[in-house]
Coordinates of C-alpha atoms and ligand atoms in Angstrom, one line a residue:
X1 CA -15.1 30.3 5.4
X2 CA -16.6 32.5 2.7
X3 CA -19.9 31.3 1.5
X4 CA -21.8 31.5 -1.8
X5 CA -25.6 31.9 -2.3
X6 CA -26.3 29.6 -5.2
X7 CA -29.9 30.7 -5.8
X8 CA -29.7 32.9 -8.8
X9 CA -30.6 36.6 -8.1
X10 CA -32.3 38.5 -10.9
X11 CA -32.1 41.9 -12.6
X12 CA -34.8 43.5 -14.6
X13 CA -33.2 42.3 -17.9
X14 CA -33.7 38.6 -16.6
X15 CA -37.4 38.5 -16.5
X16 CA -40.6 39.7 -18.3
X17 CA -44.0 40.2 -16.9
X18 CA -46.4 37.4 -18.1
X19 CA -49.7 38.7 -19.7
X20 CA -53.1 37.8 -18.1
X21 CA -56.7 37.8 -18.9
X22 CA -58.1 41.3 -18.3
X23 CA -61.4 43.1 -18.4
X24 CA -59.8 46.4 -19.1
X25 CA -60.7 48.1 -22.4
X26 CA -58.1 50.7 -22.6
X27 CA -54.8 51.8 -20.7
X28 CA -56.5 55.1 -20.1
X29 CA -58.6 53.2 -17.5
X30 CA -55.7 52.4 -15.3
X31 CA -55.2 54.4 -12.1
X32 CA -51.5 55.0 -11.2
X33 CA -52.3 57.0 -8.1
X34 CA -51.4 55.3 -4.8
X35 CA -52.2 56.3 -1.2
X36 CA -49.9 55.2 1.6
X37 CA -49.8 55.8 5.3
X38 CA -46.2 55.9 6.5
X39 CA -45.4 53.8 9.4
X40 CA -43.4 56.2 11.6
X41 CA -44.5 59.6 10.5
X42 CA -48.2 58.6 10.3
X43 CA -48.5 61.0 7.2
X44 CA -50.7 60.1 4.2
X45 CA -49.0 60.2 0.7
X46 CA -51.1 60.5 -2.4
X47 CA -49.6 60.6 -5.7
X48 CA -48.1 58.6 -8.5
X49 CA -45.0 57.1 -6.8
X50 CA -42.5 57.7 -9.6
X51 CA -39.5 59.7 -8.3
X52 CA -36.8 61.9 -9.6
X53 CA -33.4 61.0 -8.0
X54 CA -31.7 63.5 -5.5
X55 CA -28.7 63.8 -8.1
X56 CA -27.8 67.4 -8.7
X57 CA -28.6 66.7 -12.5
X58 CA -32.0 65.3 -11.6
X59 CA -33.5 66.4 -8.5
X60 CA -33.8 70.2 -9.2
X61 CA -36.3 72.7 -8.2
X62 CA -37.5 73.0 -11.8
X63 CA -37.7 69.2 -12.1
X64 CA -40.0 69.3 -8.9
X65 CA -42.1 72.0 -10.2
X66 CA -43.0 69.9 -13.4
X67 CA -43.1 66.5 -11.8
X68 CA -45.5 67.8 -9.0
X69 CA -47.7 69.1 -11.6
X70 CA -48.0 65.7 -12.9
X71 CA -48.4 64.2 -9.4
X72 CA -44.9 62.7 -9.3
X73 CA -42.4 63.0 -6.7
X74 CA -38.9 64.7 -6.7
X75 CA -36.1 64.2 -3.9
X76 CA -34.3 67.4 -4.1
X77 CA -30.6 67.3 -4.3
X78 CA -28.6 68.3 -1.2
X79 CA -26.5 71.1 -2.8
X80 CA -29.0 73.9 -2.7
X81 CA -28.1 76.6 -0.1
X82 CA -30.3 77.5 2.8
X83 CA -31.2 80.7 1.1
X84 CA -32.2 79.0 -2.2
X85 CA -34.5 76.8 0.0
X86 CA -36.0 79.9 1.8
X87 CA -36.6 81.5 -1.7
X88 CA -38.1 78.4 -3.1
X89 CA -40.4 78.0 0.0
X90 CA -41.7 81.6 -0.3
X91 CA -42.4 81.4 -3.9
X92 CA -44.3 78.0 -4.1
X93 CA -47.8 76.8 -3.1
X94 CA -47.9 74.6 -0.1
X95 CA -49.3 71.7 -2.1
X96 CA -46.0 71.2 -4.0
X97 CA -44.5 70.0 -0.7
X98 CA -46.6 66.8 -0.9
X99 CA -44.4 65.9 -3.8
X100 CA -41.0 66.7 -2.6
X101 CA -38.4 65.7 0.0
X102 CA -35.2 67.6 1.0
X103 CA -32.0 65.2 0.9
X104 CA -29.3 65.2 3.3
X105 CA -26.1 63.1 4.1
X106 CA -25.1 62.4 7.6
X107 CA -22.3 64.8 8.3
X108 CA -22.4 67.7 11.0
X109 CA -22.7 70.2 8.2
X110 CA -25.6 68.2 6.7
X111 CA -27.4 68.1 10.0
X112 CA -27.1 71.9 10.5
X113 CA -28.4 72.6 7.1
X114 CA -31.2 70.1 7.3
X115 CA -32.5 71.4 10.6
X116 CA -32.1 75.1 9.6
X117 CA -34.1 74.5 6.4
X118 CA -36.8 72.3 8.0
X119 CA -37.3 75.0 10.8
X120 CA -37.5 77.8 8.2
X121 CA -39.9 75.8 5.9
X122 CA -42.6 74.2 8.1
X123 CA -44.4 73.1 4.9
X124 CA -41.5 70.8 4.0
X125 CA -42.6 67.3 5.5
X126 CA -40.2 64.8 4.0
X127 CA -36.6 64.1 4.3
X128 CA -34.4 61.7 2.3
X129 CA -31.3 60.5 4.0
X130 CA -28.9 59.2 1.5
X131 CA -25.7 57.6 1.9
X132 CA -24.0 55.2 -0.7
X133 CA -23.6 52.4 1.9
X134 CA -26.7 52.2 4.2
X135 CA -25.2 49.4 6.3
X136 CA -23.1 51.6 8.7
X137 CA -23.9 52.0 12.3
X138 CA -23.5 55.9 12.2
X139 CA -26.2 55.9 9.5
X140 CA -28.6 54.2 11.8
X141 CA -27.7 56.4 14.5
X142 CA -28.3 59.4 12.3
X143 CA -31.7 58.2 11.3
X144 CA -32.7 57.7 15.0
X145 CA -31.4 61.4 15.6
X146 CA -33.6 62.6 12.6
X147 CA -36.6 60.8 13.7
X148 CA -36.3 62.2 17.3
X149 CA -36.1 65.7 16.0
X150 CA -38.7 65.5 13.3
X151 CA -41.3 63.0 14.7
X152 CA -43.9 63.9 12.1
X153 CA -41.7 64.1 9.0
X154 CA -41.6 61.3 6.6
X155 CA -38.1 59.8 6.3
X156 CA -36.7 58.0 3.2
X157 CA -33.5 56.4 4.0
X158 CA -30.9 54.2 2.2
X159 CA -29.5 52.7 0.2
X160 CA -29.6 48.9 1.4
X161 CA -30.3 45.8 -0.6
X162 CA -31.2 43.0 2.1
X163 CA -34.2 42.5 4.2
X164 CA -32.7 42.5 7.5
X165 CA -31.1 46.0 7.0
X166 CA -34.4 47.4 5.6
X167 CA -36.0 46.1 9.1
X168 CA -33.1 47.9 10.9
X169 CA -33.6 51.2 9.2
X170 CA -37.3 51.0 9.7
X171 CA -37.1 50.4 13.3
X172 CA -34.7 53.1 13.6
X173 CA -37.2 55.5 12.2
X174 CA -37.3 55.3 8.5
X175 CA -40.7 55.3 6.8
X176 CA -39.5 54.2 3.4
X177 CA -36.2 52.4 2.7
X178 CA -34.4 53.1 -0.5
X179 CA -33.2 49.9 -2.2
X180 CA -30.3 49.6 -4.7
X181 CA -26.4 49.2 -4.5
X182 CA -24.6 49.5 -7.8
X183 CA -27.5 49.2 -10.4
X184 CA -27.4 53.0 -11.6
X185 CA -26.7 54.1 -15.0
X186 CA -23.7 56.2 -13.9
X187 CA -22.5 54.1 -11.0
X188 CA -19.3 52.1 -11.1
X189 CA -19.6 50.6 -7.6
X190 CA -19.8 47.1 -9.0
X191 CA -16.6 47.5 -10.9
X192 CA -14.8 49.5 -8.3
X193 CA -15.8 47.7 -5.3
X194 CA -17.3 44.4 -6.4
X195 CA -20.3 44.9 -4.3
X196 CA -23.9 44.9 -5.4
X197 CA -27.2 42.9 -5.6
X198 CA -29.3 42.4 -8.8
X199 CA -32.2 45.0 -8.4
X200 CA -35.2 42.9 -9.2
X201 CA -34.3 40.3 -6.4
X202 CA -33.2 43.0 -4.1
X203 CA -36.7 44.8 -4.5
X204 CA -38.6 41.6 -4.1
X205 CA -36.7 40.7 -1.0
X206 CA -36.7 44.2 0.7
X207 CA -40.3 44.8 -0.2
X208 CA -41.3 41.7 1.6
X209 CA -39.3 42.6 4.7
X210 CA -40.5 46.3 4.8
X211 CA -44.2 45.4 4.3
X212 CA -44.0 42.8 7.1
X213 CA -43.3 45.8 9.4
X214 CA -45.9 48.2 7.6
X215 CA -42.9 50.1 6.1
X216 CA -42.4 50.9 2.5
X217 CA -39.6 50.6 -0.1
X218 CA -38.3 52.7 -3.0
X219 CA -36.5 51.0 -5.8
X220 CA -33.5 53.2 -6.6
X221 CA -31.6 53.0 -9.9
X222 CA -31.3 50.5 -12.7
X223 CA -34.5 51.4 -14.7
X224 CA -33.4 51.7 -18.4
X225 CA -36.9 52.0 -19.9
X226 CA -40.5 52.3 -18.7
X227 CA -40.9 48.4 -18.7
X228 CA -38.2 48.3 -16.0
X229 CA -40.2 50.7 -13.9
X230 CA -43.1 48.4 -14.3
X231 CA -41.1 45.3 -13.2
X232 CA -39.9 47.3 -10.2
X233 CA -43.6 48.1 -9.1
X234 CA -44.6 44.4 -10.1
X235 CA -41.7 43.3 -7.7
X236 CA -43.4 45.2 -4.7
X237 CA -41.7 48.5 -4.8
X238 CA -44.0 51.2 -3.4
X239 CA -41.9 54.0 -5.1
X240 CA -39.5 53.9 -8.1
X241 CA -36.7 56.3 -8.2
X242 CA -34.6 57.0 -11.4
X243 CA -31.9 59.3 -12.4
X244 CA -31.0 58.5 -16.0
X245 CA -34.6 58.3 -17.4
X246 CA -35.0 62.0 -16.0
X247 CA -31.7 63.3 -17.1
X248 CA -30.9 65.4 -20.1
X249 CA -34.2 67.6 -19.9
X250 CA -34.6 71.3 -19.7
X251 CA -35.6 70.7 -16.1
X252 CA -32.5 68.7 -15.4
X253 CA -29.2 70.2 -14.0
X254 CA -26.1 69.7 -15.9
X255 CA -24.5 71.9 -18.5
X256 CA -26.0 72.1 -22.1
X257 CA -23.2 71.3 -24.6
X258 CA -23.3 71.9 -28.4
X259 CA -21.3 69.6 -30.6
X260 CA -21.5 69.5 -34.5
X261 CA -24.8 71.2 -34.4
X262 CA -26.3 68.8 -31.9
X263 CA -27.3 69.4 -28.4
X264 CA -26.1 67.3 -25.3
X265 CA -26.4 67.6 -21.5
X266 CA -23.8 66.6 -19.0
X267 CA -24.8 63.8 -16.7
X268 CA -22.7 62.4 -13.8
X269 CA -22.9 60.2 -10.7
X270 CA -22.9 61.9 -7.4
X271 CA -19.7 60.1 -6.6
X272 CA -18.0 60.8 -9.8
X273 CA -14.8 62.9 -10.1
X274 CA -17.1 65.6 -11.7
X275 CA -19.5 65.7 -8.6
X276 CA -16.7 65.6 -6.0
X277 CA -14.8 68.3 -7.8
X278 CA -17.9 70.5 -8.2
X279 CA -19.2 70.1 -4.4
X280 CA -15.9 69.4 -2.5
X281 CA -13.1 70.9 -4.7
X282 CA -11.4 67.6 -5.2
X283 CA -11.6 63.9 -4.9
X284 CA -10.8 62.7 -1.3
X285 CA -7.6 60.6 -1.4
X286 CA -9.1 57.7 0.5
X287 CA -11.8 57.1 -1.8
X288 CA -12.0 56.0 -5.3
X289 CA -14.6 57.8 -7.6
X290 CA -17.6 55.5 -8.0
X291 CA -19.5 57.2 -10.7
X292 CA -19.3 58.1 -14.5
X293 CA -19.5 61.5 -16.2
X294 CA -21.2 61.2 -19.6
X295 CA -22.9 63.4 -22.3
X296 CA -26.3 62.5 -23.1
X297 CA -28.5 63.7 -26.1
X298 CA -30.7 66.8 -24.9
X299 CA -34.2 65.3 -24.5
X300 CA -36.3 68.6 -24.4
X301 CA -39.2 69.1 -21.9
X302 CA -39.5 66.2 -19.3
X303 CA -43.3 66.4 -19.6
X304 CA -43.0 64.3 -22.9
X305 CA -40.9 61.8 -20.9
X306 CA -43.3 61.7 -18.1
X307 CA -46.1 60.8 -20.6
X308 CA -44.0 58.1 -22.1
X309 CA -43.1 56.6 -18.7
X310 CA -46.6 56.6 -17.4
X311 CA -47.9 55.2 -20.7
X312 CA -45.6 52.3 -20.3
X313 CA -46.8 51.6 -16.7
X314 CA -50.3 51.9 -17.6
X315 CA -49.7 49.4 -20.6
X316 CA -48.0 47.0 -18.2
X317 CA -51.1 47.1 -15.8
X318 CA -53.4 46.4 -18.8
X319 CA -51.3 43.5 -20.0
X320 CA -51.5 42.0 -16.6
X321 CA -55.1 42.8 -15.8
X322 CA -54.3 45.4 -13.0
X323 CA -56.9 48.2 -12.9
X324 CA -54.7 50.1 -10.5
X325 CA -51.1 50.3 -9.9
X326 CA -51.9 48.9 -6.4
X327 CA -53.0 45.7 -8.1
X328 CA -49.8 45.1 -10.2
X329 CA -47.6 43.3 -7.7
X330 CA -50.6 41.0 -6.9
X331 CA -51.1 40.3 -10.6
X332 CA -47.4 40.1 -11.4
X333 CA -45.8 36.8 -12.6
X334 CA -42.3 37.0 -13.7
X335 CA -40.9 34.8 -16.5
X336 CA -37.3 34.3 -16.5
X337 CA -35.9 34.9 -20.1
X338 CA -32.7 34.5 -21.8
X339 CA -33.5 37.4 -24.4
X340 CA -35.5 40.5 -23.7
X341 CA -36.0 41.7 -27.2
X342 CA -35.4 40.9 -30.9
X343 CA -32.1 42.4 -31.7
X344 CA -32.4 42.4 -35.6
X345 CA -32.7 46.2 -36.0
X346 CA -30.6 47.4 -33.1
Ligands
5GP401 P1 -30.2 55.4 -12.7 O1 -31.8 55.5 -12.6 O2 -29.6 56.4 -13.4 O3 -30.0 53.9 -13.2 O4 -29.8 55.2 -11.2 C1 -29.8 56.4 -10.4 C2 -29.5 56.2 -8.9 O5 -27.9 55.8 -9.0 C3 -29.4 57.3 -8.0 O6 -30.7 57.6 -7.4 C4 -28.3 56.9 -7.0 O7 -28.9 55.9 -6.0 C5 -27.3 56.0 -7.8 N1 -26.2 57.0 -8.1 C6 -26.1 58.3 -8.4 N2 -24.8 58.7 -8.7 C7 -24.0 57.7 -8.3 C8 -22.6 57.5 -8.2 O8 -21.8 58.3 -8.5 N3 -22.1 56.2 -7.7 C9 -23.1 55.2 -7.3 N4 -22.6 54.1 -6.8 N5 -24.4 55.4 -7.4 C10 -25.0 56.5 -7.8

Protein backbone atom coordinates (compact mmCIF):
# COMPACT_ATOMS: atom_id res chain seq x y z
CA UNK A 1 0.00 0.00 0.00
CA UNK A 2 1.31 3.50 -0.72
CA UNK A 3 2.40 5.21 2.48
CA UNK A 4 2.42 8.83 3.60
CA UNK A 5 4.98 10.56 5.81
CA UNK A 6 2.86 12.88 7.90
CA UNK A 7 5.66 14.78 9.59
CA UNK A 8 6.01 18.09 7.73
CA UNK A 9 9.21 18.58 5.75
CA UNK A 10 10.47 22.12 5.40
CA UNK A 11 11.91 24.45 2.78
CA UNK A 12 14.07 27.52 3.34
CA UNK A 13 10.96 29.69 3.08
CA UNK A 14 9.31 27.87 6.01
CA UNK A 15 11.87 28.90 8.62
CA UNK A 16 13.95 31.75 9.99
CA UNK A 17 17.09 31.62 12.13
CA UNK A 18 16.45 32.70 15.70
CA UNK A 19 18.75 35.49 16.94
CA UNK A 20 20.94 34.66 19.93
CA UNK A 21 23.06 36.57 22.45
CA UNK A 22 26.46 37.25 21.00
CA UNK A 23 29.79 38.77 21.95
CA UNK A 24 30.65 39.67 18.35
CA UNK A 25 31.15 43.38 17.76
CA UNK A 26 30.97 43.40 13.99
CA UNK A 27 30.30 41.05 11.12
CA UNK A 28 33.81 41.67 9.87
CA UNK A 29 35.00 39.47 12.78
CA UNK A 30 33.25 36.41 11.34
CA UNK A 31 35.51 33.82 9.75
CA UNK A 32 33.86 32.04 6.81
CA UNK A 33 36.81 29.80 5.98
CA UNK A 34 36.35 26.12 6.65
CA UNK A 35 38.80 23.28 6.68
CA UNK A 36 37.63 19.75 5.94
CA UNK A 37 39.49 16.47 5.66
CA UNK A 38 37.62 14.32 3.16
CA UNK A 39 36.74 10.80 4.22
CA UNK A 40 37.90 8.86 1.18
CA UNK A 41 40.42 11.04 -0.67
CA UNK A 42 42.03 12.07 2.68
CA UNK A 43 42.64 15.46 1.11
CA UNK A 44 42.31 18.66 3.10
CA UNK A 45 40.08 21.39 1.71
CA UNK A 46 40.50 24.97 2.92
CA UNK A 47 38.26 27.76 1.64
CA UNK A 48 34.86 29.40 1.79
CA UNK A 49 32.51 26.52 0.93
CA UNK A 50 30.20 28.47 -1.37
CA UNK A 51 30.03 26.79 -4.76
CA UNK A 52 29.08 27.77 -8.31
CA UNK A 53 26.98 25.07 -9.96
CA UNK A 54 28.26 22.96 -12.86
CA UNK A 55 25.64 24.41 -15.20
CA UNK A 56 27.14 25.66 -18.49
CA UNK A 57 25.73 29.13 -17.75
CA UNK A 58 27.40 29.21 -14.32
CA UNK A 59 30.37 26.85 -13.88
CA UNK A 60 32.66 28.48 -16.44
CA UNK A 61 36.46 28.88 -16.36
CA UNK A 62 35.96 32.65 -16.01
CA UNK A 63 33.68 32.12 -13.00
CA UNK A 64 36.26 29.77 -11.48
CA UNK A 65 39.05 32.35 -11.85
CA UNK A 66 37.04 35.05 -10.08
CA UNK A 67 35.56 32.84 -7.37
CA UNK A 68 38.90 31.17 -6.61
CA UNK A 69 40.42 34.63 -6.07
CA UNK A 70 37.75 35.05 -3.36
CA UNK A 71 38.44 31.54 -1.97
CA UNK A 72 35.08 30.20 -3.25
CA UNK A 73 34.65 26.95 -5.20
CA UNK A 74 33.48 26.20 -8.77
CA UNK A 75 32.37 22.91 -10.23
CA UNK A 76 33.31 23.37 -13.88
CA UNK A 77 30.59 22.26 -16.29
CA UNK A 78 31.17 19.12 -18.32
CA UNK A 79 30.95 20.61 -21.78
CA UNK A 80 34.51 21.94 -22.12
CA UNK A 81 36.61 19.91 -24.54
CA UNK A 82 39.80 18.08 -23.61
CA UNK A 83 41.80 20.75 -25.46
CA UNK A 84 40.08 23.57 -23.60
CA UNK A 85 40.97 21.84 -20.32
CA UNK A 86 44.59 21.42 -21.38
CA UNK A 87 44.80 25.08 -22.28
CA UNK A 88 43.22 26.05 -18.96
CA UNK A 89 45.64 23.85 -17.02
CA UNK A 90 48.66 25.27 -18.84
CA UNK A 91 47.68 28.90 -18.25
CA UNK A 92 46.59 28.90 -14.60
CA UNK A 93 48.50 28.73 -11.31
CA UNK A 94 48.36 25.41 -9.49
CA UNK A 95 46.62 27.07 -6.51
CA UNK A 96 43.43 27.50 -8.51
CA UNK A 97 42.97 23.73 -8.52
CA UNK A 98 42.23 23.84 -4.77
CA UNK A 99 39.01 25.63 -5.70
CA UNK A 100 37.67 23.73 -8.70
CA UNK A 101 36.31 20.34 -9.63
CA UNK A 102 35.78 18.82 -13.06
CA UNK A 103 32.23 17.57 -13.66
CA UNK A 104 31.25 14.38 -15.35
CA UNK A 105 28.21 12.32 -16.17
CA UNK A 106 28.31 8.54 -16.21
CA UNK A 107 28.29 7.56 -19.90
CA UNK A 108 31.22 5.85 -21.64
CA UNK A 109 32.07 9.12 -23.37
CA UNK A 110 32.04 10.93 -20.02
CA UNK A 111 34.42 8.31 -18.59
CA UNK A 112 36.85 8.65 -21.50
CA UNK A 113 36.88 12.43 -21.24
CA UNK A 114 37.21 12.41 -17.44
CA UNK A 115 40.16 10.01 -17.43
CA UNK A 116 41.88 11.83 -20.31
CA UNK A 117 41.59 15.25 -18.66
CA UNK A 118 42.61 13.95 -15.22
CA UNK A 119 45.65 12.21 -16.72
CA UNK A 120 46.63 15.35 -18.63
CA UNK A 121 46.15 17.66 -15.62
CA UNK A 122 47.66 16.03 -12.52
CA UNK A 123 46.99 19.22 -10.55
CA UNK A 124 43.23 18.64 -10.93
CA UNK A 125 42.25 16.90 -7.70
CA UNK A 126 38.45 17.00 -7.43
CA UNK A 127 35.70 15.37 -9.50
CA UNK A 128 31.98 16.13 -9.42
CA UNK A 129 29.85 13.22 -10.61
CA UNK A 130 26.49 14.61 -11.46
CA UNK A 131 23.26 12.90 -12.44
CA UNK A 132 19.69 14.08 -12.04
CA UNK A 133 18.77 10.91 -10.14
CA UNK A 134 21.48 9.66 -7.82
CA UNK A 135 19.44 6.63 -6.75
CA UNK A 136 20.37 4.34 -9.63
CA UNK A 137 22.61 1.32 -9.25
CA UNK A 138 24.64 2.29 -12.33
CA UNK A 139 25.50 5.57 -10.61
CA UNK A 140 26.77 3.77 -7.50
CA UNK A 141 28.84 1.44 -9.71
CA UNK A 142 30.27 4.44 -11.56
CA UNK A 143 31.33 6.10 -8.28
CA UNK A 144 33.12 2.85 -7.32
CA UNK A 145 34.91 2.81 -10.67
CA UNK A 146 36.02 6.44 -10.35
CA UNK A 147 37.16 5.86 -6.75
CA UNK A 148 39.24 2.88 -7.87
CA UNK A 149 40.85 4.79 -10.74
CA UNK A 150 41.42 7.99 -8.72
CA UNK A 151 42.00 6.96 -5.09
CA UNK A 152 43.34 10.38 -4.11
CA UNK A 153 40.86 12.62 -5.91
CA UNK A 154 38.04 14.16 -3.93
CA UNK A 155 34.70 12.97 -5.29
CA UNK A 156 31.52 15.03 -5.06
CA UNK A 157 28.51 12.99 -6.14
CA UNK A 158 24.76 13.40 -6.38
CA UNK A 159 21.98 14.24 -6.33
CA UNK A 160 20.01 12.51 -3.61
CA UNK A 161 17.78 13.71 -0.78
CA UNK A 162 17.62 10.92 1.80
CA UNK A 163 20.03 9.67 4.42
CA UNK A 164 20.23 6.03 3.36
CA UNK A 165 21.33 6.96 -0.16
CA UNK A 166 23.87 9.47 1.16
CA UNK A 167 25.40 6.60 3.13
CA UNK A 168 25.45 4.34 0.10
CA UNK A 169 27.22 6.91 -2.09
CA UNK A 170 29.81 7.62 0.63
CA UNK A 171 30.49 3.92 1.12
CA UNK A 172 30.85 3.55 -2.67
CA UNK A 173 33.61 6.17 -2.60
CA UNK A 174 32.08 9.66 -2.60
CA UNK A 175 33.60 12.21 -0.21
CA UNK A 176 30.81 14.75 -0.37
CA UNK A 177 27.24 14.02 -1.47
CA UNK A 178 25.20 16.58 -3.34
CA UNK A 179 21.72 17.03 -1.90
CA UNK A 180 18.72 18.38 -3.80
CA UNK A 181 16.05 17.03 -6.11
CA UNK A 182 13.77 19.61 -7.58
CA UNK A 183 14.56 22.81 -5.63
CA UNK A 184 16.45 24.58 -8.46
CA UNK A 185 15.41 27.95 -9.86
CA UNK A 186 15.18 26.62 -13.43
CA UNK A 187 14.17 23.07 -12.54
CA UNK A 188 10.77 21.64 -13.40
CA UNK A 189 11.20 18.12 -12.00
CA UNK A 190 8.60 18.63 -9.30
CA UNK A 191 6.03 19.62 -11.91
CA UNK A 192 7.04 17.15 -14.59
CA UNK A 193 7.65 14.13 -12.39
CA UNK A 194 6.03 15.03 -9.08
CA UNK A 195 9.26 14.04 -7.33
CA UNK A 196 11.26 16.03 -4.78
CA UNK A 197 12.00 16.77 -1.14
CA UNK A 198 11.85 20.14 0.65
CA UNK A 199 15.44 21.33 0.70
CA UNK A 200 15.94 22.39 4.34
CA UNK A 201 14.72 19.01 5.65
CA UNK A 202 16.73 17.17 2.98
CA UNK A 203 19.90 18.97 4.12
CA UNK A 204 19.20 18.41 7.83
CA UNK A 205 18.63 14.68 7.34
CA UNK A 206 21.39 14.08 4.78
CA UNK A 207 24.00 16.04 6.77
CA UNK A 208 23.23 13.93 9.80
CA UNK A 209 23.67 10.72 7.78
CA UNK A 210 26.91 11.89 6.11
CA UNK A 211 28.51 13.24 9.29
CA UNK A 212 27.86 9.92 11.01
CA UNK A 213 30.26 8.38 8.47
CA UNK A 214 32.75 11.29 8.48
CA UNK A 215 31.43 12.26 5.06
CA UNK A 216 30.25 15.66 3.87
CA UNK A 217 27.24 17.13 2.08
CA UNK A 218 26.71 19.92 -0.42
CA UNK A 219 23.26 21.54 -0.49
CA UNK A 220 22.47 22.01 -4.19
CA UNK A 221 19.75 24.36 -5.40
CA UNK A 222 16.90 26.38 -3.98
CA UNK A 223 18.84 29.34 -2.55
CA UNK A 224 17.05 32.49 -3.68
CA UNK A 225 18.98 34.96 -1.51
CA UNK A 226 21.96 35.06 0.92
CA UNK A 227 19.61 34.26 3.83
CA UNK A 228 18.76 30.90 2.24
CA UNK A 229 22.48 30.13 1.94
CA UNK A 230 22.90 30.87 5.66
CA UNK A 231 19.95 28.58 6.45
CA UNK A 232 21.52 25.76 4.40
CA UNK A 233 24.78 26.10 6.37
CA UNK A 234 22.76 26.31 9.59
CA UNK A 235 21.02 23.04 8.66
CA UNK A 236 24.40 21.32 8.43
CA UNK A 237 25.50 21.71 4.81
CA UNK A 238 29.30 21.63 4.51
CA UNK A 239 29.11 23.27 1.08
CA UNK A 240 26.29 25.24 -0.55
CA UNK A 241 25.99 25.19 -4.35
CA UNK A 242 23.98 27.66 -6.35
CA UNK A 243 23.08 28.32 -9.95
CA UNK A 244 20.59 31.18 -10.15
CA UNK A 245 22.44 33.41 -7.70
CA UNK A 246 25.59 33.19 -9.83
CA UNK A 247 23.84 33.49 -13.20
CA UNK A 248 23.62 36.64 -15.33
CA UNK A 249 27.13 37.97 -14.64
CA UNK A 250 30.08 38.83 -16.88
CA UNK A 251 31.73 35.59 -15.78
CA UNK A 252 28.61 33.45 -16.44
CA UNK A 253 27.90 31.69 -19.72
CA UNK A 254 24.69 32.35 -21.66
CA UNK A 255 24.14 34.86 -24.43
CA UNK A 256 23.88 38.57 -23.64
CA UNK A 257 20.62 39.94 -25.05
CA UNK A 258 19.67 43.59 -25.51
CA UNK A 259 15.98 44.51 -25.46
CA UNK A 260 14.55 48.05 -25.29
CA UNK A 261 17.92 49.40 -24.19
CA UNK A 262 18.21 46.92 -21.32
CA UNK A 263 20.64 44.02 -21.02
CA UNK A 264 19.66 40.46 -20.17
CA UNK A 265 21.41 37.11 -20.06
CA UNK A 266 20.08 33.73 -21.04
CA UNK A 267 19.86 31.19 -18.21
CA UNK A 268 18.57 27.65 -18.54
CA UNK A 269 18.40 24.33 -16.73
CA UNK A 270 20.80 21.60 -17.79
CA UNK A 271 17.89 19.38 -18.80
CA UNK A 272 15.96 22.14 -20.52
CA UNK A 273 15.20 21.99 -24.25
CA UNK A 274 17.82 24.72 -24.75
CA UNK A 275 20.61 22.71 -23.09
CA UNK A 276 19.64 19.43 -24.76
CA UNK A 277 19.55 21.01 -28.20
CA UNK A 278 22.85 22.81 -27.60
CA UNK A 279 24.76 19.77 -26.36
CA UNK A 280 22.96 16.82 -27.94
CA UNK A 281 21.38 18.36 -31.01
CA UNK A 282 17.84 17.46 -29.90
CA UNK A 283 15.64 16.42 -27.01
CA UNK A 284 15.65 12.62 -26.66
CA UNK A 285 12.18 11.24 -27.32
CA UNK A 286 11.97 9.13 -24.19
CA UNK A 287 12.52 11.99 -21.79
CA UNK A 288 10.68 15.17 -20.96
CA UNK A 289 12.63 18.36 -20.59
CA UNK A 290 12.94 19.09 -16.87
CA UNK A 291 14.34 22.59 -16.99
CA UNK A 292 13.27 26.11 -17.86
CA UNK A 293 14.89 28.65 -20.17
CA UNK A 294 14.65 32.24 -18.99
CA UNK A 295 16.26 35.62 -19.52
CA UNK A 296 17.47 37.43 -16.41
CA UNK A 297 18.60 41.03 -16.03
CA UNK A 298 22.35 41.36 -16.61
CA UNK A 299 24.10 41.70 -13.24
CA UNK A 300 27.64 42.87 -14.11
CA UNK A 301 30.73 41.63 -12.28
CA UNK A 302 30.21 38.61 -10.01
CA UNK A 303 32.63 40.12 -7.46
CA UNK A 304 29.82 42.44 -6.27
CA UNK A 305 27.45 39.50 -5.83
CA UNK A 306 30.12 37.60 -3.88
CA UNK A 307 30.45 40.53 -1.45
CA UNK A 308 26.68 40.62 -1.00
CA UNK A 309 26.44 36.86 -0.47
CA UNK A 310 29.29 36.65 2.01
CA UNK A 311 27.97 39.75 3.80
CA UNK A 312 24.63 37.99 4.31
CA UNK A 313 26.24 34.82 5.66
CA UNK A 314 28.46 36.87 8.01
CA UNK A 315 25.38 38.72 9.21
CA UNK A 316 23.57 35.43 9.94
CA UNK A 317 26.59 34.32 11.97
CA UNK A 318 26.60 37.61 13.90
CA UNK A 319 22.86 37.38 14.71
CA UNK A 320 23.20 33.79 15.93
CA UNK A 321 26.43 34.42 17.82
CA UNK A 322 28.65 32.26 15.61
CA UNK A 323 32.23 33.58 15.42
CA UNK A 324 33.00 31.20 12.59
CA UNK A 325 30.92 29.57 9.89
CA UNK A 326 31.85 26.29 11.59
CA UNK A 327 29.79 27.33 14.64
CA UNK A 328 26.66 28.26 12.67
CA UNK A 329 24.98 24.81 12.71
CA UNK A 330 25.71 24.53 16.44
CA UNK A 331 24.15 27.92 17.10
CA UNK A 332 21.23 27.52 14.66
CA UNK A 333 17.71 27.26 16.00
CA UNK A 334 15.09 27.38 13.24
CA UNK A 335 11.69 28.91 13.87
CA UNK A 336 8.82 27.75 11.68
CA UNK A 337 7.10 30.72 10.16
CA UNK A 338 4.03 31.42 8.09
CA UNK A 339 5.50 34.59 6.58
CA UNK A 340 9.09 35.45 5.67
CA UNK A 341 8.84 39.14 5.02
CA UNK A 342 6.56 42.14 5.11
CA UNK A 343 4.98 42.25 1.64
CA UNK A 344 3.80 45.87 1.82
CA UNK A 345 6.23 47.24 -0.79
CA UNK A 346 6.82 44.18 -2.96
P1 LIG B 1 19.49 27.13 -8.17
O1 LIG B 1 20.67 27.56 -7.33
O2 LIG B 1 19.45 27.86 -9.46
O3 LIG B 1 18.21 27.19 -7.39
O4 LIG B 1 19.71 25.58 -8.48
C1 LIG B 1 20.81 25.13 -9.19
C2 LIG B 1 20.74 23.62 -9.31
O5 LIG B 1 19.58 23.21 -10.05
C3 LIG B 1 21.87 23.00 -10.09
O6 LIG B 1 23.08 22.96 -9.37
C4 LIG B 1 21.31 21.62 -10.43
O7 LIG B 1 21.43 20.72 -9.37
C5 LIG B 1 19.83 21.94 -10.63
N1 LIG B 1 19.49 22.01 -12.06
C6 LIG B 1 20.13 22.69 -13.05
N2 LIG B 1 19.50 22.54 -14.23
C7 LIG B 1 18.46 21.73 -14.02
C8 LIG B 1 17.44 21.17 -14.85
O8 LIG B 1 17.34 21.44 -16.05
N3 LIG B 1 16.55 20.34 -14.24
C9 LIG B 1 16.62 20.03 -12.92
N4 LIG B 1 15.74 19.17 -12.41
N5 LIG B 1 17.54 20.57 -12.09
C10 LIG B 1 18.46 21.39 -12.63
